[in-house]
Amino acid sequence: MGKSKVWFIPVEKGDSPGDIDSKVIRLFETAVKDYSLIAKDDFVAMKIHFGERDNIGYVKPDYLKTLVSRIKDSGGKPFFTDTNTLYKGQRSNSVDHLIQAYQHGFTLDKIDAPVIIADGLMSKNFSRVEIAGKHFEAVNIANDILHSDVLIGISHLTGHVGACMGASIKNIGMGCASRSGKQVQHADVNPSVSADDCTACGQCVKWCPVEAIKIIDGNAVIDYEKCYGCAECITTCSFDAIAVSWAGTSKALQEKMAEYALGVIKDKRDKSLFFNFLIHISKGCDCLGDAQDAVIEDIGILLSVDPLAVDQASVDLLNERAEKDFLKELWSESGLDYRQQLNHAAAIGLGSREYKLIEL
């Protein structure tokens, strides 16, 4: 795989939301002028993180207004989208998730595009996509992203407590997965039932795809000869009787994110773009429900058709600005290394770590 083009435009201190909006559209128009991205009536999934309650680092809707207009001018039908979270916060079901998006300004009157939670009310709206991975032979991807014609990733580069870095690979790998897909990325699943917490409601029985669970003597019982660790029971249980596991290693998590990202773009190689916003870079990701401080000054915005190249270029620019391996040092107490996701992404053919940086 040869060098991928990555376009970059700096962001200056004091830039207004309108200034950033203008830079976003300049990047977009430069990148797509020789690229047939959007056809008439294409559904355009704009994959974004709406930010947990009280988070302030998420990519703001005011940065994206003109982009929405340009997509419509091209004949596309844009919508902003994300999937429900594994953890129990403000975004673990579609009702609360939509309210959170609206509270952060992603309303139709403000941004002129609807919000659709791509995996459905309780994250059951997904399909299995076959891949040739180290960890997975198939991945659970949200249907409304799979069924879209075009994917535009809008990612906010941050540090991450499990993966050291979150950018485009995390946004599309973890961010386009069903809740069960998120669980198997975080840990190899061997579910167990807490008899004290089980109410015998039967929801885990209903949603088990291989009929491995039965209600016996008032408790859910798992047949481990049938169970293949899909995590549907974990993400279905409303009573924490089948607990979420966060026990996986950082290396495995990062490799699994890359494999899920591969499943997302499998049939969209020629119909995808990936923005990385290096603005208000925080130590933790936007899933954290607090007002995190920026840990370095703003750098700019990058865009590529290659999710690996745009992440590699982003971290290179960050390290150049900081004059050190910034995110690795930021998470040095945990021994995290973001290069594990980049290395594996290259190994499985997600994209290229070699790139040509084009500054506007």
mmCIF file of C-alpha atoms in Angstrom:
data_model
loop_
_atom_site.group_PDB
_atom_site.id
_atom_site.type_symbol
_atom_site.label_atom_id
_atom_site.label_comp_id
_atom_site.label_asym_id
_atom_site.label_seq_id
_atom_site.Cartn_x
_atom_site.Cartn_y
_atom_site.Cartn_z
ATOM 1 C CA MET A 1 0.000 0.000 0.000
ATOM 2 C CA GLY A 2 1.450 3.369 -1.039
ATOM 3 C CA LYS A 3 1.382 6.733 0.660
ATOM 4 C CA SER A 4 -2.048 8.145 1.455
ATOM 5 C CA LYS A 5 -2.825 11.832 1.123
ATOM 6 C CA VAL A 6 -3.613 13.652 4.354
ATOM 7 C CA TRP A 7 -4.750 17.262 4.193
ATOM 8 C CA PHE A 8 -4.047 19.554 7.155
ATOM 9 C CA ILE A 9 -5.121 23.058 8.061
ATOM 10 C CA PRO A 10 -3.824 24.739 11.232
ATOM 11 C CA VAL A 11 -6.136 26.214 13.841
ATOM 12 C CA GLU A 12 -4.981 29.461 15.401
ATOM 13 C CA LYS A 13 -5.532 30.686 18.939
ATOM 14 C CA GLY A 14 -8.629 32.833 18.924
ATOM 15 C CA ASP A 15 -10.274 31.148 15.935
ATOM 16 C CA SER A 16 -14.051 31.476 16.223
ATOM 17 C CA PRO A 17 -16.490 28.633 15.499
ATOM 18 C CA GLY A 18 -17.130 30.349 12.175
ATOM 19 C CA ASP A 19 -13.404 30.348 11.404
ATOM 20 C CA ILE A 20 -13.207 26.626 12.141
ATOM 21 C CA ASP A 21 -16.315 25.975 10.039
ATOM 22 C CA SER A 22 -14.609 27.722 7.107
ATOM 23 C CA LYS A 23 -11.480 25.607 7.562
ATOM 24 C CA VAL A 24 -13.505 22.396 7.646
ATOM 25 C CA ILE A 25 -15.172 23.204 4.340
ATOM 26 C CA ARG A 26 -11.877 24.255 2.769
ATOM 27 C CA LEU A 27 -10.413 20.868 3.672
ATOM 28 C CA PHE A 28 -13.475 19.055 2.386
ATOM 29 C CA GLU A 29 -13.638 20.862 -0.943
ATOM 30 C CA THR A 30 -9.915 20.378 -1.542
ATOM 31 C CA ALA A 31 -10.053 16.666 -0.757
ATOM 32 C CA VAL A 32 -13.148 15.794 -2.781
ATOM 33 C CA LYS A 33 -12.596 17.866 -5.928
ATOM 34 C CA ASP A 34 -11.153 14.833 -7.749
ATOM 35 C CA TYR A 35 -13.077 12.260 -5.729
ATOM 36 C CA SER A 36 -16.634 11.099 -6.540
ATOM 37 C CA LEU A 37 -17.748 10.791 -2.937
ATOM 38 C CA ILE A 38 -21.429 11.735 -2.933
ATOM 39 C CA ALA A 39 -24.038 10.881 -5.553
ATOM 40 C CA LYS A 40 -27.625 12.093 -5.729
ATOM 41 C CA ASP A 41 -29.769 10.736 -2.873
ATOM 42 C CA ASP A 42 -26.817 9.085 -1.108
ATOM 43 C CA PHE A 43 -27.400 8.653 2.621
ATOM 44 C CA VAL A 44 -24.362 10.233 4.293
ATOM 45 C CA ALA A 45 -23.597 8.994 7.822
ATOM 46 C CA MET A 46 -21.621 11.648 9.695
ATOM 47 C CA LYS A 47 -20.165 9.560 12.532
ATOM 48 C CA ILE A 48 -19.507 11.789 15.507
ATOM 49 C CA HIS A 49 -19.261 11.566 19.299
ATOM 50 C CA PHE A 50 -21.902 13.848 20.838
ATOM 51 C CA GLY A 51 -20.035 14.075 24.149
ATOM 52 C CA GLU A 52 -21.151 12.774 27.512
ATOM 53 C CA ARG A 53 -23.068 15.096 29.831
ATOM 54 C CA ASP A 54 -20.849 17.972 31.095
ATOM 55 C CA ASN A 55 -18.117 17.151 28.558
ATOM 56 C CA ILE A 56 -16.842 20.220 26.688
ATOM 57 C CA GLY A 57 -14.284 18.754 24.266
ATOM 58 C CA TYR A 58 -16.602 17.172 21.683
ATOM 59 C CA VAL A 59 -16.608 18.537 18.114
ATOM 60 C CA LYS A 60 -19.120 21.379 18.116
ATOM 61 C CA PRO A 61 -22.065 21.547 15.697
ATOM 62 C CA ASP A 62 -21.087 25.112 14.783
ATOM 63 C CA TYR A 63 -17.936 23.712 13.143
ATOM 64 C CA LEU A 64 -19.975 21.589 10.726
ATOM 65 C CA LYS A 65 -22.811 23.760 9.414
ATOM 66 C CA THR A 66 -21.309 24.524 6.024
ATOM 67 C CA LEU A 67 -20.208 20.907 5.604
ATOM 68 C CA VAL A 68 -23.834 19.825 5.952
ATOM 69 C CA SER A 69 -24.850 22.402 3.334
ATOM 70 C CA ARG A 70 -22.179 21.222 0.884
ATOM 71 C CA ILE A 71 -23.258 17.608 1.269
ATOM 72 C CA LYS A 72 -26.836 18.618 0.491
ATOM 73 C CA ASP A 73 -25.670 20.699 -2.478
ATOM 74 C CA SER A 74 -23.996 17.525 -3.787
ATOM 75 C CA GLY A 75 -27.313 15.690 -3.632
ATOM 76 C CA GLY A 76 -26.592 13.797 -0.419
ATOM 77 C CA LYS A 77 -28.848 13.236 2.572
ATOM 78 C CA PRO A 78 -26.644 13.814 5.636
ATOM 79 C CA PHE A 79 -27.380 12.734 9.180
ATOM 80 C CA PHE A 80 -25.302 12.773 12.351
ATOM 81 C CA THR A 81 -24.947 9.419 14.035
ATOM 82 C CA ASP A 82 -23.379 7.429 16.860
ATOM 83 C CA THR A 83 -24.084 4.153 18.656
ATOM 84 C CA ASN A 84 -25.117 3.450 22.225
ATOM 85 C CA THR A 85 -22.467 3.027 24.900
ATOM 86 C CA LEU A 86 -21.514 -0.066 26.852
ATOM 87 C CA TYR A 87 -21.242 1.844 30.125
ATOM 88 C CA LYS A 88 -24.362 3.220 31.795
ATOM 89 C CA GLY A 89 -24.273 6.951 31.192
ATOM 90 C CA GLN A 90 -26.382 9.406 29.245
ATOM 91 C CA ARG A 91 -25.854 7.542 25.952
ATOM 92 C CA SER A 92 -26.570 3.858 26.674
ATOM 93 C CA ASN A 93 -29.990 3.866 24.979
ATOM 94 C CA SER A 94 -31.315 5.844 22.040
ATOM 95 C CA VAL A 95 -33.800 7.999 23.976
ATOM 96 C CA ASP A 96 -31.229 9.354 26.432
ATOM 97 C CA HIS A 97 -28.599 9.484 23.687
ATOM 98 C CA LEU A 98 -30.770 11.675 21.461
ATOM 99 C CA ILE A 99 -31.544 13.998 24.363
ATOM 100 C CA GLN A 100 -27.817 14.323 25.052
ATOM 101 C CA ALA A 101 -27.109 15.124 21.399
ATOM 102 C CA TYR A 102 -29.827 17.779 21.415
ATOM 103 C CA GLN A 103 -28.486 19.294 24.637
ATOM 104 C CA HIS A 104 -25.093 19.679 22.954
ATOM 105 C CA GLY A 105 -26.597 21.543 20.044
ATOM 106 C CA PHE A 106 -27.203 18.823 17.460
ATOM 107 C CA THR A 107 -30.759 19.902 16.703
ATOM 108 C CA LEU A 108 -32.386 20.106 13.285
ATOM 109 C CA ASP A 109 -32.986 23.843 13.532
ATOM 110 C CA LYS A 110 -29.328 24.496 14.376
ATOM 111 C CA ILE A 111 -27.405 22.011 12.227
ATOM 112 C CA ASP A 112 -29.969 21.286 9.455
ATOM 113 C CA ALA A 113 -29.472 17.524 9.627
ATOM 114 C CA PRO A 114 -31.207 14.909 11.782
ATOM 115 C CA VAL A 115 -29.598 12.684 14.405
ATOM 116 C CA ILE A 116 -30.027 8.914 14.101
ATOM 117 C CA ILE A 117 -28.682 6.474 16.706
ATOM 118 C CA ALA A 118 -27.412 3.816 14.343
ATOM 119 C CA ASP A 119 -27.795 0.670 16.458
ATOM 120 C CA GLY A 120 -31.389 1.250 17.559
ATOM 121 C CA LEU A 121 -33.205 1.745 20.833
ATOM 122 C CA MET A 122 -31.412 -0.972 22.818
ATOM 123 C CA SER A 123 -28.510 -1.672 20.416
ATOM 124 C CA LYS A 124 -30.144 -4.656 18.718
ATOM 125 C CA ASN A 125 -30.078 -3.095 15.237
ATOM 126 C CA PHE A 126 -26.814 -4.527 13.901
ATOM 127 C CA SER A 127 -25.455 -7.051 11.413
ATOM 128 C CA ARG A 128 -22.495 -9.419 11.399
ATOM 129 C CA VAL A 129 -19.790 -8.421 8.935
ATOM 130 C CA GLU A 130 -17.198 -11.032 8.030
ATOM 131 C CA ILE A 131 -13.529 -10.027 8.209
ATOM 132 C CA ALA A 132 -10.189 -11.821 8.285
ATOM 133 C CA GLY A 133 -8.833 -10.687 11.632
ATOM 134 C CA LYS A 134 -6.557 -11.975 14.352
ATOM 135 C CA HIS A 135 -9.288 -11.709 16.985
ATOM 136 C CA PHE A 136 -12.508 -11.809 14.951
ATOM 137 C CA GLU A 137 -13.929 -13.627 11.951
ATOM 138 C CA ALA A 138 -16.999 -11.369 12.066
ATOM 139 C CA VAL A 139 -17.885 -8.093 13.777
ATOM 140 C CA ASN A 140 -21.198 -6.560 14.944
ATOM 141 C CA ILE A 141 -21.731 -3.256 13.106
ATOM 142 C CA ALA A 142 -24.712 -0.891 13.482
ATOM 143 C CA ASN A 143 -27.115 -1.312 10.582
ATOM 144 C CA ASP A 144 -27.793 2.360 9.908
ATOM 145 C CA ILE A 145 -24.082 2.854 9.270
ATOM 146 C CA LEU A 146 -23.825 -0.285 7.146
ATOM 147 C CA HIS A 147 -26.874 0.751 5.121
ATOM 148 C CA SER A 148 -25.562 4.267 4.477
ATOM 149 C CA ASP A 149 -23.966 5.014 1.131
ATOM 150 C CA VAL A 150 -21.246 7.319 2.472
ATOM 151 C CA LEU A 151 -19.375 7.460 5.787
ATOM 152 C CA ILE A 152 -17.774 10.655 7.053
ATOM 153 C CA GLY A 153 -15.902 10.150 10.314
ATOM 154 C CA ILE A 154 -15.692 13.261 12.484
ATOM 155 C CA SER A 155 -13.240 12.430 15.258
ATOM 156 C CA HIS A 156 -11.856 14.391 18.197
ATOM 157 C CA LEU A 157 -8.324 13.281 19.041
ATOM 158 C CA THR A 158 -7.901 12.645 22.767
ATOM 159 C CA GLY A 159 -6.000 10.444 25.136
ATOM 160 C CA HIS A 160 -7.784 7.286 26.252
ATOM 161 C CA VAL A 161 -7.698 5.301 29.491
ATOM 162 C CA GLY A 162 -7.604 1.941 27.696
ATOM 163 C CA ALA A 163 -6.138 2.653 24.269
ATOM 164 C CA CYS A 164 -3.813 5.598 25.014
ATOM 165 C CA MET A 165 -5.257 7.449 21.988
ATOM 166 C CA GLY A 166 -8.723 7.860 20.563
ATOM 167 C CA ALA A 167 -9.092 9.248 17.040
ATOM 168 C CA SER A 168 -10.491 7.882 13.761
ATOM 169 C CA ILE A 169 -9.767 4.199 14.425
ATOM 170 C CA LYS A 170 -11.552 4.371 17.772
ATOM 171 C CA ASN A 171 -14.391 6.529 16.442
ATOM 172 C CA ILE A 172 -15.314 4.067 13.718
ATOM 173 C CA GLY A 173 -14.098 0.844 15.356
ATOM 174 C CA MET A 174 -15.618 1.183 18.807
ATOM 175 C CA GLY A 175 -18.060 3.882 17.763
ATOM 176 C CA CYS A 176 -19.846 1.951 14.987
ATOM 177 C CA ALA A 177 -20.150 -1.277 16.994
ATOM 178 C CA SER A 178 -23.245 -2.561 18.747
ATOM 179 C CA ARG A 179 -23.067 -2.696 22.544
ATOM 180 C CA SER A 180 -22.275 -6.411 22.314
ATOM 181 C CA GLY A 181 -19.509 -5.537 19.853
ATOM 182 C CA LYS A 182 -18.128 -3.029 22.326
ATOM 183 C CA GLN A 183 -18.132 -5.685 25.048
ATOM 184 C CA VAL A 184 -16.142 -8.216 23.026
ATOM 185 C CA GLN A 185 -13.629 -5.499 22.183
ATOM 186 C CA HIS A 186 -13.103 -4.703 25.854
ATOM 187 C CA ALA A 187 -12.763 -8.294 27.048
ATOM 188 C CA ASP A 188 -12.904 -11.913 25.949
ATOM 189 C CA VAL A 189 -16.346 -12.797 27.237
ATOM 190 C CA ASN A 190 -17.178 -15.697 29.538
ATOM 191 C CA PRO A 191 -20.482 -14.471 31.018
ATOM 192 C CA SER A 192 -21.685 -15.584 34.414
ATOM 193 C CA VAL A 193 -24.962 -14.927 36.231
ATOM 194 C CA SER A 194 -25.217 -13.515 39.745
ATOM 195 C CA ALA A 195 -28.090 -15.429 41.360
ATOM 196 C CA ASP A 196 -28.541 -12.641 43.910
ATOM 197 C CA ASP A 197 -29.194 -10.055 41.187
ATOM 198 C CA CYS A 198 -31.085 -12.152 38.617
ATOM 199 C CA THR A 199 -34.845 -11.433 38.474
ATOM 200 C CA ALA A 200 -35.622 -14.202 35.960
ATOM 201 C CA CYS A 201 -37.076 -11.576 33.622
ATOM 202 C CA GLY A 202 -36.115 -13.701 30.612
ATOM 203 C CA GLN A 203 -34.638 -10.944 28.444
ATOM 204 C CA CYS A 204 -31.272 -12.701 28.201
ATOM 205 C CA VAL A 205 -33.083 -15.851 27.062
ATOM 206 C CA LYS A 206 -34.971 -13.869 24.423
ATOM 207 C CA TRP A 207 -31.869 -12.251 22.938
ATOM 208 C CA CYS A 208 -29.383 -15.133 23.098
ATOM 209 C CA PRO A 209 -28.702 -16.008 19.432
ATOM 210 C CA VAL A 210 -27.791 -19.651 20.142
ATOM 211 C CA GLU A 211 -30.405 -20.477 22.819
ATOM 212 C CA ALA A 212 -27.701 -21.032 25.414
ATOM 213 C CA ILE A 213 -29.692 -19.592 28.356
ATOM 214 C CA LYS A 214 -32.669 -21.019 30.232
ATOM 215 C CA ILE A 215 -34.534 -19.960 33.360
ATOM 216 C CA ILE A 216 -34.148 -22.735 35.926
ATOM 217 C CA ASP A 217 -35.431 -22.469 39.517
ATOM 218 C CA GLY A 218 -35.855 -18.704 39.240
ATOM 219 C CA ASN A 219 -32.449 -17.895 37.756
ATOM 220 C CA ALA A 220 -30.865 -17.602 34.336
ATOM 221 C CA VAL A 221 -28.504 -20.504 33.650
ATOM 222 C CA ILE A 222 -25.952 -20.478 30.815
ATOM 223 C CA ASP A 223 -25.053 -23.600 28.853
ATOM 224 C CA TYR A 224 -21.339 -23.018 28.192
ATOM 225 C CA GLU A 225 -21.199 -25.739 25.543
ATOM 226 C CA LYS A 226 -23.508 -23.570 23.404
ATOM 227 C CA CYS A 227 -22.295 -20.108 24.488
ATOM 228 C CA TYR A 228 -19.783 -18.519 22.107
ATOM 229 C CA GLY A 229 -19.186 -15.281 23.998
ATOM 230 C CA CYS A 230 -21.172 -12.811 21.870
ATOM 231 C CA ALA A 231 -22.013 -10.618 24.917
ATOM 232 C CA GLU A 232 -25.678 -10.083 23.983
ATOM 233 C CA CYS A 233 -26.771 -11.268 27.444
ATOM 234 C CA ILE A 234 -24.394 -8.828 29.120
ATOM 235 C CA THR A 235 -25.638 -5.828 27.184
ATOM 236 C CA THR A 236 -29.290 -6.911 27.518
ATOM 237 C CA CYS A 237 -29.434 -7.397 31.303
ATOM 238 C CA SER A 238 -30.950 -4.373 33.059
ATOM 239 C CA PHE A 239 -30.125 -5.609 36.566
ATOM 240 C CA ASP A 240 -26.341 -6.119 36.352
ATOM 241 C CA ALA A 241 -26.888 -9.816 36.984
ATOM 242 C CA ILE A 242 -24.584 -10.550 34.045
ATOM 243 C CA ALA A 243 -21.896 -7.961 34.574
ATOM 244 C CA VAL A 244 -19.953 -5.987 31.973
ATOM 245 C CA SER A 245 -16.292 -6.988 31.870
ATOM 246 C CA TRP A 246 -13.463 -4.488 31.280
ATOM 247 C CA ALA A 247 -10.755 -7.101 31.816
ATOM 248 C CA GLY A 248 -9.029 -7.079 28.431
ATOM 249 C CA THR A 249 -5.485 -5.814 27.902
ATOM 250 C CA SER A 250 -4.787 -2.499 26.189
ATOM 251 C CA LYS A 251 -3.016 -4.263 23.319
ATOM 252 C CA ALA A 252 -5.980 -6.560 22.679
ATOM 253 C CA LEU A 253 -8.425 -3.650 22.937
ATOM 254 C CA GLN A 254 -6.508 -1.611 20.384
ATOM 255 C CA GLU A 255 -6.162 -4.516 17.967
ATOM 256 C CA LYS A 256 -9.861 -5.303 18.258
ATOM 257 C CA MET A 257 -10.790 -1.664 17.591
ATOM 258 C CA ALA A 258 -8.767 -1.785 14.392
ATOM 259 C CA GLU A 259 -10.504 -4.999 13.316
ATOM 260 C CA TYR A 260 -13.929 -3.491 13.946
ATOM 261 C CA ALA A 261 -12.898 -0.432 11.934
ATOM 262 C CA LEU A 262 -11.975 -2.780 9.094
ATOM 263 C CA GLY A 263 -15.478 -4.249 9.184
ATOM 264 C CA VAL A 264 -17.041 -0.785 9.059
ATOM 265 C CA ILE A 265 -15.221 0.360 5.917
ATOM 266 C CA LYS A 266 -15.121 -3.054 4.206
ATOM 267 C CA ASP A 267 -17.670 -2.023 1.566
ATOM 268 C CA LYS A 268 -17.060 1.738 1.776
ATOM 269 C CA ARG A 269 -13.400 2.092 0.785
ATOM 270 C CA ASP A 270 -14.316 4.510 -2.013
ATOM 271 C CA LYS A 271 -17.114 6.237 -0.105
ATOM 272 C CA SER A 272 -15.447 7.335 3.141
ATOM 273 C CA LEU A 273 -13.679 10.390 4.540
ATOM 274 C CA PHE A 274 -12.128 10.878 7.960
ATOM 275 C CA PHE A 275 -11.689 14.187 9.805
ATOM 276 C CA ASN A 276 -9.505 14.424 12.918
ATOM 277 C CA PHE A 277 -9.943 17.536 15.069
ATOM 278 C CA LEU A 278 -6.812 18.333 17.085
ATOM 279 C CA ILE A 279 -8.682 20.909 19.144
ATOM 280 C CA HIS A 280 -9.105 20.904 22.938
ATOM 281 C CA ILE A 281 -7.028 17.738 23.242
ATOM 282 C CA SER A 282 -7.704 16.188 26.659
ATOM 283 C CA LYS A 283 -6.119 13.324 28.572
ATOM 284 C CA GLY A 284 -9.358 11.332 28.608
ATOM 285 C CA CYS A 285 -11.937 10.746 25.899
ATOM 286 C CA ASP A 286 -15.286 12.487 25.469
ATOM 287 C CA CYS A 287 -17.085 9.602 27.214
ATOM 288 C CA LEU A 288 -15.971 11.181 30.493
ATOM 289 C CA GLY A 289 -18.757 13.315 31.896
ATOM 290 C CA ASP A 290 -16.733 16.268 33.097
ATOM 291 C CA ALA A 291 -15.161 19.446 31.766
ATOM 292 C CA GLN A 292 -11.640 18.198 31.078
ATOM 293 C CA ASP A 293 -8.881 20.738 30.518
ATOM 294 C CA ALA A 294 -6.891 20.784 27.300
ATOM 295 C CA VAL A 295 -3.390 19.372 27.815
ATOM 296 C CA ILE A 296 -1.766 21.144 24.844
ATOM 297 C CA GLU A 297 -2.648 24.057 22.597
ATOM 298 C CA ASP A 298 -4.866 23.501 19.571
ATOM 299 C CA ILE A 299 -3.086 22.254 16.446
ATOM 300 C CA GLY A 300 -5.555 21.953 13.588
ATOM 301 C CA ILE A 301 -7.813 19.705 11.536
ATOM 302 C CA LEU A 302 -6.807 16.791 9.293
ATOM 303 C CA LEU A 303 -8.698 14.920 6.583
ATOM 304 C CA SER A 304 -8.012 11.741 4.611
ATOM 305 C CA VAL A 305 -9.765 8.871 2.877
ATOM 306 C CA ASP A 306 -7.494 6.603 4.960
ATOM 307 C CA PRO A 307 -8.381 6.285 8.688
ATOM 308 C CA LEU A 308 -4.959 4.899 9.589
ATOM 309 C CA ALA A 309 -3.016 7.579 7.729
ATOM 310 C CA VAL A 310 -5.027 10.387 9.315
ATOM 311 C CA ASP A 311 -4.396 8.947 12.802
ATOM 312 C CA GLN A 312 -0.680 8.498 12.093
ATOM 313 C CA ALA A 313 -0.362 12.037 10.751
ATOM 314 C CA SER A 314 -2.308 13.394 13.725
ATOM 315 C CA VAL A 315 -0.053 11.801 16.309
ATOM 316 C CA ASP A 316 3.044 12.867 14.349
ATOM 317 C CA LEU A 317 1.868 16.498 14.354
ATOM 318 C CA LEU A 318 1.039 16.251 18.047
ATOM 319 C CA ASN A 319 4.482 14.855 18.873
ATOM 320 C CA GLU A 320 6.168 17.484 16.717
ATOM 321 C CA ARG A 321 4.332 20.253 18.555
ATOM 322 C CA ALA A 322 5.062 18.758 21.986
ATOM 323 C CA GLU A 323 8.655 17.784 21.078
ATOM 324 C CA LYS A 324 8.093 14.368 22.678
ATOM 325 C CA ASP A 325 5.947 11.236 22.382
ATOM 326 C CA PHE A 326 3.084 13.145 23.916
ATOM 327 C CA LEU A 327 0.270 10.645 24.475
ATOM 328 C CA LYS A 328 2.611 7.826 25.497
ATOM 329 C CA GLU A 329 4.141 10.113 28.114
ATOM 330 C CA LEU A 330 0.700 11.395 29.139
ATOM 331 C CA TRP A 331 -0.320 7.820 30.006
ATOM 332 C CA SER A 332 3.122 6.663 31.177
ATOM 333 C CA GLU A 333 1.779 5.642 34.605
ATOM 334 C CA SER A 334 -0.387 3.027 32.864
ATOM 335 C CA GLY A 335 2.221 1.873 30.357
ATOM 336 C CA LEU A 336 -0.128 2.460 27.421
ATOM 337 C CA ASP A 337 1.169 2.633 23.844
ATOM 338 C CA TYR A 338 -1.085 3.933 21.033
ATOM 339 C CA ARG A 339 1.224 2.421 18.407
ATOM 340 C CA GLN A 340 -0.361 -0.970 19.028
ATOM 341 C CA GLN A 341 -3.543 0.115 17.237
ATOM 342 C CA LEU A 342 -1.569 1.681 14.388
ATOM 343 C CA ASN A 343 0.641 -1.381 13.931
ATOM 344 C CA HIS A 344 -2.293 -3.782 13.861
ATOM 345 C CA ALA A 345 -4.340 -1.547 11.575
ATOM 346 C CA ALA A 346 -1.486 -1.645 9.067
ATOM 347 C CA ALA A 347 -1.079 -5.413 9.435
ATOM 348 C CA ILE A 348 -4.732 -6.138 8.620
ATOM 349 C CA GLY A 349 -4.901 -3.706 5.699
ATOM 350 C CA LEU A 350 -7.051 -0.975 7.241
ATOM 351 C CA GLY A 351 -4.832 1.661 5.649
ATOM 352 C CA SER A 352 -1.274 2.930 5.429
ATOM 353 C CA ARG A 353 1.014 4.481 8.032
ATOM 354 C CA GLU A 354 2.879 6.128 5.168
ATOM 355 C CA TYR A 355 1.332 9.409 4.083
ATOM 356 C CA LYS A 356 1.882 12.649 2.227
ATOM 357 C CA LEU A 357 0.914 15.655 4.349
ATOM 358 C CA ILE A 358 -0.611 18.509 2.355
ATOM 359 C CA GLU A 359 -0.924 21.707 4.377
ATOM 360 C CA LEU A 360 -3.476 24.290 3.319
#
